[in-house]
PDB file of C-alpha atoms and ligand atoms in Angstrom:
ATOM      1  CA  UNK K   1      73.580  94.700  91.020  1.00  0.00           C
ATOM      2  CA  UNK K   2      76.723  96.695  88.911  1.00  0.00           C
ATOM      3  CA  UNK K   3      79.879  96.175  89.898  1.00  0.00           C
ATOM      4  CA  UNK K   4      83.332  97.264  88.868  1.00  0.00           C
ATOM      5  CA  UNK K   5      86.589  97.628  89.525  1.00  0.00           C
ATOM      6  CA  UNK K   6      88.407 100.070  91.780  1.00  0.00           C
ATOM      7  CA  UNK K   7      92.234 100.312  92.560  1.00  0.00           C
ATOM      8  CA  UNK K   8      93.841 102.874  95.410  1.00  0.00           C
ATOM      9  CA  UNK K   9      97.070 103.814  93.417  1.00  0.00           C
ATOM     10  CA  UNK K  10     100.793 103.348  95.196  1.00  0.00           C
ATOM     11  CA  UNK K  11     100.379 106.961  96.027  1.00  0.00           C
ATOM     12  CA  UNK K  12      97.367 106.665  97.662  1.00  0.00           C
ATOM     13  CA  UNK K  13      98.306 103.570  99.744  1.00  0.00           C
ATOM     14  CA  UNK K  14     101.855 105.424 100.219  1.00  0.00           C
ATOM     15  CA  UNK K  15      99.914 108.544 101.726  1.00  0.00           C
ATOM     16  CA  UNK K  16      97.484 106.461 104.166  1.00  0.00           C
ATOM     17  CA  UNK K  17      94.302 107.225 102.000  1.00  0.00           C
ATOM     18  CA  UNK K  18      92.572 103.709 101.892  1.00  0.00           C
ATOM     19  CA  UNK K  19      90.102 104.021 104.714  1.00  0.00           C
ATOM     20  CA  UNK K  20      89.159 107.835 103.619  1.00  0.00           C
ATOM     21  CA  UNK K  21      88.640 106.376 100.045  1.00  0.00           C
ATOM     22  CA  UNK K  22      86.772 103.097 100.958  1.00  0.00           C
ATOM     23  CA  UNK K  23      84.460 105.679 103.539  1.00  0.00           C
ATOM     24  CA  UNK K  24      83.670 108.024 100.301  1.00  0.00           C
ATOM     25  CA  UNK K  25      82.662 104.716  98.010  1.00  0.00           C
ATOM     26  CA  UNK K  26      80.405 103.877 101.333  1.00  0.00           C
ATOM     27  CA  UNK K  27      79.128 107.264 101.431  1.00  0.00           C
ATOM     28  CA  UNK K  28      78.193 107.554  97.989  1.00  0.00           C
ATOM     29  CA  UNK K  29      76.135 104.577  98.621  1.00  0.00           C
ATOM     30  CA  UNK K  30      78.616 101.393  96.999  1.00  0.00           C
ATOM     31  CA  UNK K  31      79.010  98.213  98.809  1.00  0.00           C
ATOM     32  CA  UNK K  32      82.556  96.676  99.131  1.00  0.00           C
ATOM     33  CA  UNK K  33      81.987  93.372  97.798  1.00  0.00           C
ATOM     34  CA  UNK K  34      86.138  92.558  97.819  1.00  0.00           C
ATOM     35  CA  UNK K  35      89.308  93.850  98.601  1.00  0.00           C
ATOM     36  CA  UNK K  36      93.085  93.425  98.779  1.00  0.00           C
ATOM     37  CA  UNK K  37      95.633  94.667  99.047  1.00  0.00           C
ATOM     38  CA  UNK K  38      98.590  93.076  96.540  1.00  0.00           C
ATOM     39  CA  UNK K  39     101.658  94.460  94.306  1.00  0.00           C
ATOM     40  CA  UNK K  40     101.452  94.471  90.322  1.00  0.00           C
ATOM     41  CA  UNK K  41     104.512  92.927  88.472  1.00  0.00           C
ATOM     42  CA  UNK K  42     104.917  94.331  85.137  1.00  0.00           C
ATOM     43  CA  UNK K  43     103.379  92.130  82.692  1.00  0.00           C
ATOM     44  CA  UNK K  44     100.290  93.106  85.412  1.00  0.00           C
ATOM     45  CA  UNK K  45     100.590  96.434  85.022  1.00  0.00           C
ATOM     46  CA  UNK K  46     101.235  96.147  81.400  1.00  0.00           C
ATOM     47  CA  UNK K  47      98.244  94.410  80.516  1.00  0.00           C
ATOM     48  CA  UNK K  48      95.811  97.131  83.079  1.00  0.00           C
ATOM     49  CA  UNK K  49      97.503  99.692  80.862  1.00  0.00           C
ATOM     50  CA  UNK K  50      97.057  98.318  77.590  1.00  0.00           C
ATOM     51  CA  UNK K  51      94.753 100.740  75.575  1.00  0.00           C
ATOM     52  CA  UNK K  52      97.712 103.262  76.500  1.00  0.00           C
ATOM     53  CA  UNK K  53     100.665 101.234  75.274  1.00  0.00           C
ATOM     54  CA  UNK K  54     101.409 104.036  72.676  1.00  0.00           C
ATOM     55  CA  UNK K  55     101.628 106.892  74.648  1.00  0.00           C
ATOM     56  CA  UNK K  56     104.967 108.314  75.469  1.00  0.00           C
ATOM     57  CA  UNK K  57     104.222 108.346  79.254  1.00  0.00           C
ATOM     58  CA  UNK K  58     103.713 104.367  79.114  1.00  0.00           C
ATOM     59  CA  UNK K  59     107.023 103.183  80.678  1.00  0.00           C
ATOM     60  CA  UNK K  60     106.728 106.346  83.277  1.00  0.00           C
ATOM     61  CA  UNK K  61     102.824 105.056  84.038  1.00  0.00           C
ATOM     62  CA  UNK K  62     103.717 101.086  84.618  1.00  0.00           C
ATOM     63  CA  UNK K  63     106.879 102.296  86.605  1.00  0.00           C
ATOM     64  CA  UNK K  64     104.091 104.165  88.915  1.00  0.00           C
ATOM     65  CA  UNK K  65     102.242 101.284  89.180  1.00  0.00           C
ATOM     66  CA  UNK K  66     103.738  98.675  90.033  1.00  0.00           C
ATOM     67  CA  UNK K  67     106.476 100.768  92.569  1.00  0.00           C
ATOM     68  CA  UNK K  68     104.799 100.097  95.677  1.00  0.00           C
ATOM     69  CA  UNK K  69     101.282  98.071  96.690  1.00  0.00           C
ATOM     70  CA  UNK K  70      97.812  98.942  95.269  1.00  0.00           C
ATOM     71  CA  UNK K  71      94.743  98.432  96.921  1.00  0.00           C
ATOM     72  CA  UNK K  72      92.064  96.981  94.754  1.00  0.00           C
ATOM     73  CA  UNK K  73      88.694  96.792  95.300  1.00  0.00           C
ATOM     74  CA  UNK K  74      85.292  95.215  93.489  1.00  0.00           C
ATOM     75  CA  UNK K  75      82.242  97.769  94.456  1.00  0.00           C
ATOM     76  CA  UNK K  76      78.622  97.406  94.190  1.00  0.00           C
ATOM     77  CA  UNK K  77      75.721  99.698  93.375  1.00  0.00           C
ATOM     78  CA  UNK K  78      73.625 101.349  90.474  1.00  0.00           C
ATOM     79  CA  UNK K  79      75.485 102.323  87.364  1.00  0.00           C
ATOM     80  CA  UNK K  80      78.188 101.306  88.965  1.00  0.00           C
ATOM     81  CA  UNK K  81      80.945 102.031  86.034  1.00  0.00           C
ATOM     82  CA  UNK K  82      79.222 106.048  85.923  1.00  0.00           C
ATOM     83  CA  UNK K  83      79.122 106.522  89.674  1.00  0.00           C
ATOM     84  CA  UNK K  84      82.118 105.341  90.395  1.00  0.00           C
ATOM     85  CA  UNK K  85      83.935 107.570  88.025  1.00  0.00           C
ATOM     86  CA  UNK K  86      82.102 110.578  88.640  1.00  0.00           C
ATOM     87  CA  UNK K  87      83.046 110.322  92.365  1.00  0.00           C
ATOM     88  CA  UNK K  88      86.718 109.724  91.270  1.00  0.00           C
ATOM     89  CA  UNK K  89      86.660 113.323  89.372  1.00  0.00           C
ATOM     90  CA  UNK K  90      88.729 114.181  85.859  1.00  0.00           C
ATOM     91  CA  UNK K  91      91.903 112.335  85.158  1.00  0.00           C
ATOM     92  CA  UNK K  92      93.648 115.218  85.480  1.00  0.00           C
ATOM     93  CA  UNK K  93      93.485 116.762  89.696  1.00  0.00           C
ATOM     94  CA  UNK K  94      93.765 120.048  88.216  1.00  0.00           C
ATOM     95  CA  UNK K  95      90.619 119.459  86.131  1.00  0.00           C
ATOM     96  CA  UNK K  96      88.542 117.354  88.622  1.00  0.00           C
ATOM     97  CA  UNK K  97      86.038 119.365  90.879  1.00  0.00           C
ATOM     98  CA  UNK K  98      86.382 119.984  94.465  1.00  0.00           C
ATOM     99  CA  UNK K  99      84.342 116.819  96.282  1.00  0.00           C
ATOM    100  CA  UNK K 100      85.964 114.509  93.906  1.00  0.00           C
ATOM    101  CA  UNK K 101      88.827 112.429  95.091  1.00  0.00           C
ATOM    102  CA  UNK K 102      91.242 113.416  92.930  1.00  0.00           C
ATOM    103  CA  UNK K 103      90.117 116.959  93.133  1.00  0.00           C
ATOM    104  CA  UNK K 104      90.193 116.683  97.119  1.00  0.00           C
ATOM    105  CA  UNK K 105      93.214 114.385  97.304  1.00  0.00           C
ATOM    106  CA  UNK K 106      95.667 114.953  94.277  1.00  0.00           C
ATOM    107  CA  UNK K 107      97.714 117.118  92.090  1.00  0.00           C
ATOM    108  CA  UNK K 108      99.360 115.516  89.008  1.00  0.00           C
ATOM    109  CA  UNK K 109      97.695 113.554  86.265  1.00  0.00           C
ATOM    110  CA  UNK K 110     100.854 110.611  86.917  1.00  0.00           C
ATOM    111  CA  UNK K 111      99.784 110.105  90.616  1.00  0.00           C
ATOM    112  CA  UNK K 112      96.313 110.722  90.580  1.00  0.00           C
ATOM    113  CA  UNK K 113      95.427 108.111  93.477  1.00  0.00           C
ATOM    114  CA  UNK K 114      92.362 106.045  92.521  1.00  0.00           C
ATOM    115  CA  UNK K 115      91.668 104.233  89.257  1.00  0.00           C
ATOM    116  CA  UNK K 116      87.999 103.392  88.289  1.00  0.00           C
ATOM    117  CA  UNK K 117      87.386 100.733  85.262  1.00  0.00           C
ATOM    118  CA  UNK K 118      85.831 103.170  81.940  1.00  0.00           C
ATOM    119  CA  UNK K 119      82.889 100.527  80.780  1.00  0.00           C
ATOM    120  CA  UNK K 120      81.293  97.332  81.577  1.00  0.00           C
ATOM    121  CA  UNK K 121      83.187  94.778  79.775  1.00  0.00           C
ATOM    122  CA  UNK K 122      86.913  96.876  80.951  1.00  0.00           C
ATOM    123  CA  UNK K 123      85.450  95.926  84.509  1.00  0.00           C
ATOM    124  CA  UNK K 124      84.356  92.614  84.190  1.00  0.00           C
ATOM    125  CA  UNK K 125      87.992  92.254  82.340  1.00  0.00           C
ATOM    126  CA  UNK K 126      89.713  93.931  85.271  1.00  0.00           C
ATOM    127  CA  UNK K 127      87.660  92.242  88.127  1.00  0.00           C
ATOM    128  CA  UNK K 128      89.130  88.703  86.227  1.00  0.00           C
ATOM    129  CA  UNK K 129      92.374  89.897  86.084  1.00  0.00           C
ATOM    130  CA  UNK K 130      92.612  90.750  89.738  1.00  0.00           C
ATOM    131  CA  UNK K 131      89.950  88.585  91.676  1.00  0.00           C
ATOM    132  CA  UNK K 132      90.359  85.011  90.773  1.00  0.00           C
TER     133      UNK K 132
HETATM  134  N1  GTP C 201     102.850 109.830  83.756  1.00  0.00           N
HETATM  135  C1  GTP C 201     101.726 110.211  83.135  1.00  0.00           C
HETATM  136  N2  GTP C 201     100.594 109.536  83.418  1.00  0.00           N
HETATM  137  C2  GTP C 201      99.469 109.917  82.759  1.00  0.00           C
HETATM  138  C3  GTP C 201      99.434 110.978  81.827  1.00  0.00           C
HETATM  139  N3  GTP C 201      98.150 111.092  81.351  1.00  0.00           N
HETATM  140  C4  GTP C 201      97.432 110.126  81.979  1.00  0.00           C
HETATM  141  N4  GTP C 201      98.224 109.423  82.832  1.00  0.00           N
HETATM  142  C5  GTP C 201      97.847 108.328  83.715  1.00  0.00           C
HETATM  143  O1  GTP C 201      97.244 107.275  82.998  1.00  0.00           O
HETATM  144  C6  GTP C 201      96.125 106.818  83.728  1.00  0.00           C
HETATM  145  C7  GTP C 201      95.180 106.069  82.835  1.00  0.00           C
HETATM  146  O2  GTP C 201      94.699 106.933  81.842  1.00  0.00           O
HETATM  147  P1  GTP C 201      93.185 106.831  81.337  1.00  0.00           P
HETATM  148  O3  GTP C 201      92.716 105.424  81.448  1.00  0.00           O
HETATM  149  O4  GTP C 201      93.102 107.516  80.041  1.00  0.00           O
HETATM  150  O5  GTP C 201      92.452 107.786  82.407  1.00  0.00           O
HETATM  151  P2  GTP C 201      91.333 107.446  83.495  1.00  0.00           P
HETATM  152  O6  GTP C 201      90.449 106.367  82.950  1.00  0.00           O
HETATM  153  O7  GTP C 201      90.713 108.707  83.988  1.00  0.00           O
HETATM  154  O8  GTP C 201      92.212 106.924  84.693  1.00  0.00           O
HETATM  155  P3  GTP C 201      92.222 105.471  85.345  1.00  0.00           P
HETATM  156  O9  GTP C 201      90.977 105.405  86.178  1.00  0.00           O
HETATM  157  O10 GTP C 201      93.478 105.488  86.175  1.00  0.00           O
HETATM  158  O11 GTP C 201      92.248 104.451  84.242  1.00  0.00           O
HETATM  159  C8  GTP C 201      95.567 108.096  84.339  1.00  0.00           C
HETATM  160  O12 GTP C 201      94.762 107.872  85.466  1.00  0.00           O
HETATM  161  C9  GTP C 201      96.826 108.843  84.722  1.00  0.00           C
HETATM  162  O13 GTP C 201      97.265 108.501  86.029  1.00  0.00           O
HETATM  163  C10 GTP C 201     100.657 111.673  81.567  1.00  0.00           C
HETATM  164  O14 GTP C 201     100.705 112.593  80.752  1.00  0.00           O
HETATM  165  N5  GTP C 201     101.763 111.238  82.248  1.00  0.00           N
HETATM  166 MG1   MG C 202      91.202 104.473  82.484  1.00  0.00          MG
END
């Protein structure tokens, strides 16, 4: 079966959104297959972040992360990477449709409230950095 990797953002834990995220990855048809809840420390966050390490908005993005607990998640199910991402909607709220979660549940690209790995190998790398 695919897996990947799935995080509930500070915001999203902040705001009480687990259970109505976990309930959309069941309804979609995903299986939980692990879950925590933990804090990020920087070099953490740093090395989740890493393909954006150039960007101006780096410091602002690992402040984000690691400033309260994230809820991270392994889930199960076909095409696992695709689905998961095209349930979690555009990286930017304002761009993601209606009956996405960040379309349904956020505003602003910095606080967007779910992360979903972008390939295969980023998961497997992310499920090892977080599930040991
Ligand atoms: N503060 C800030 N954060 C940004 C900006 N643009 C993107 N981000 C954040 O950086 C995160 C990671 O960017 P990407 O990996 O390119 O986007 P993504 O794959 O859709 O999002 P993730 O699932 O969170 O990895 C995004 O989810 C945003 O929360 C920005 O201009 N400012
Ligand atoms: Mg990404």
């Amino acid at each position: 079966m695919d897996r990947t990797f799935v995080m509930v953002k500070p915001d999203g834990v902040a705001r009480g959104l687990i259970g109505k995220i976990v309930t959309r990855f069941e309804e979609k048809g995903f299986t939980i297959a692990a879950a925590k809840l933990m804090q990020l420390n920087q070099l953490e966050a740093e090395r989740h972040y890493d393909h954006l390490r150039a960007k101006a908005f780096f410091g602002e993005l690992v402040a984000f992360i690691t400033s309260g607990p994230v809820f991270a998640m392994i889930v199960e199910g076909k095409d696992a990477v695709k689905n998961a991402r095209a349930l979690i909607g555009a990286t930017n709220p304002l761009e993601a449709a209606l009956g996405t979660i960040r379309g349904d549940y956020a505003m602003d690209v910095a606080s967007n409230i779910v992360h979903g790995s972008d390939n295969d190998e980023n998961a497997e790398r992310e499920i090892g950095m977080y599930f040991r």
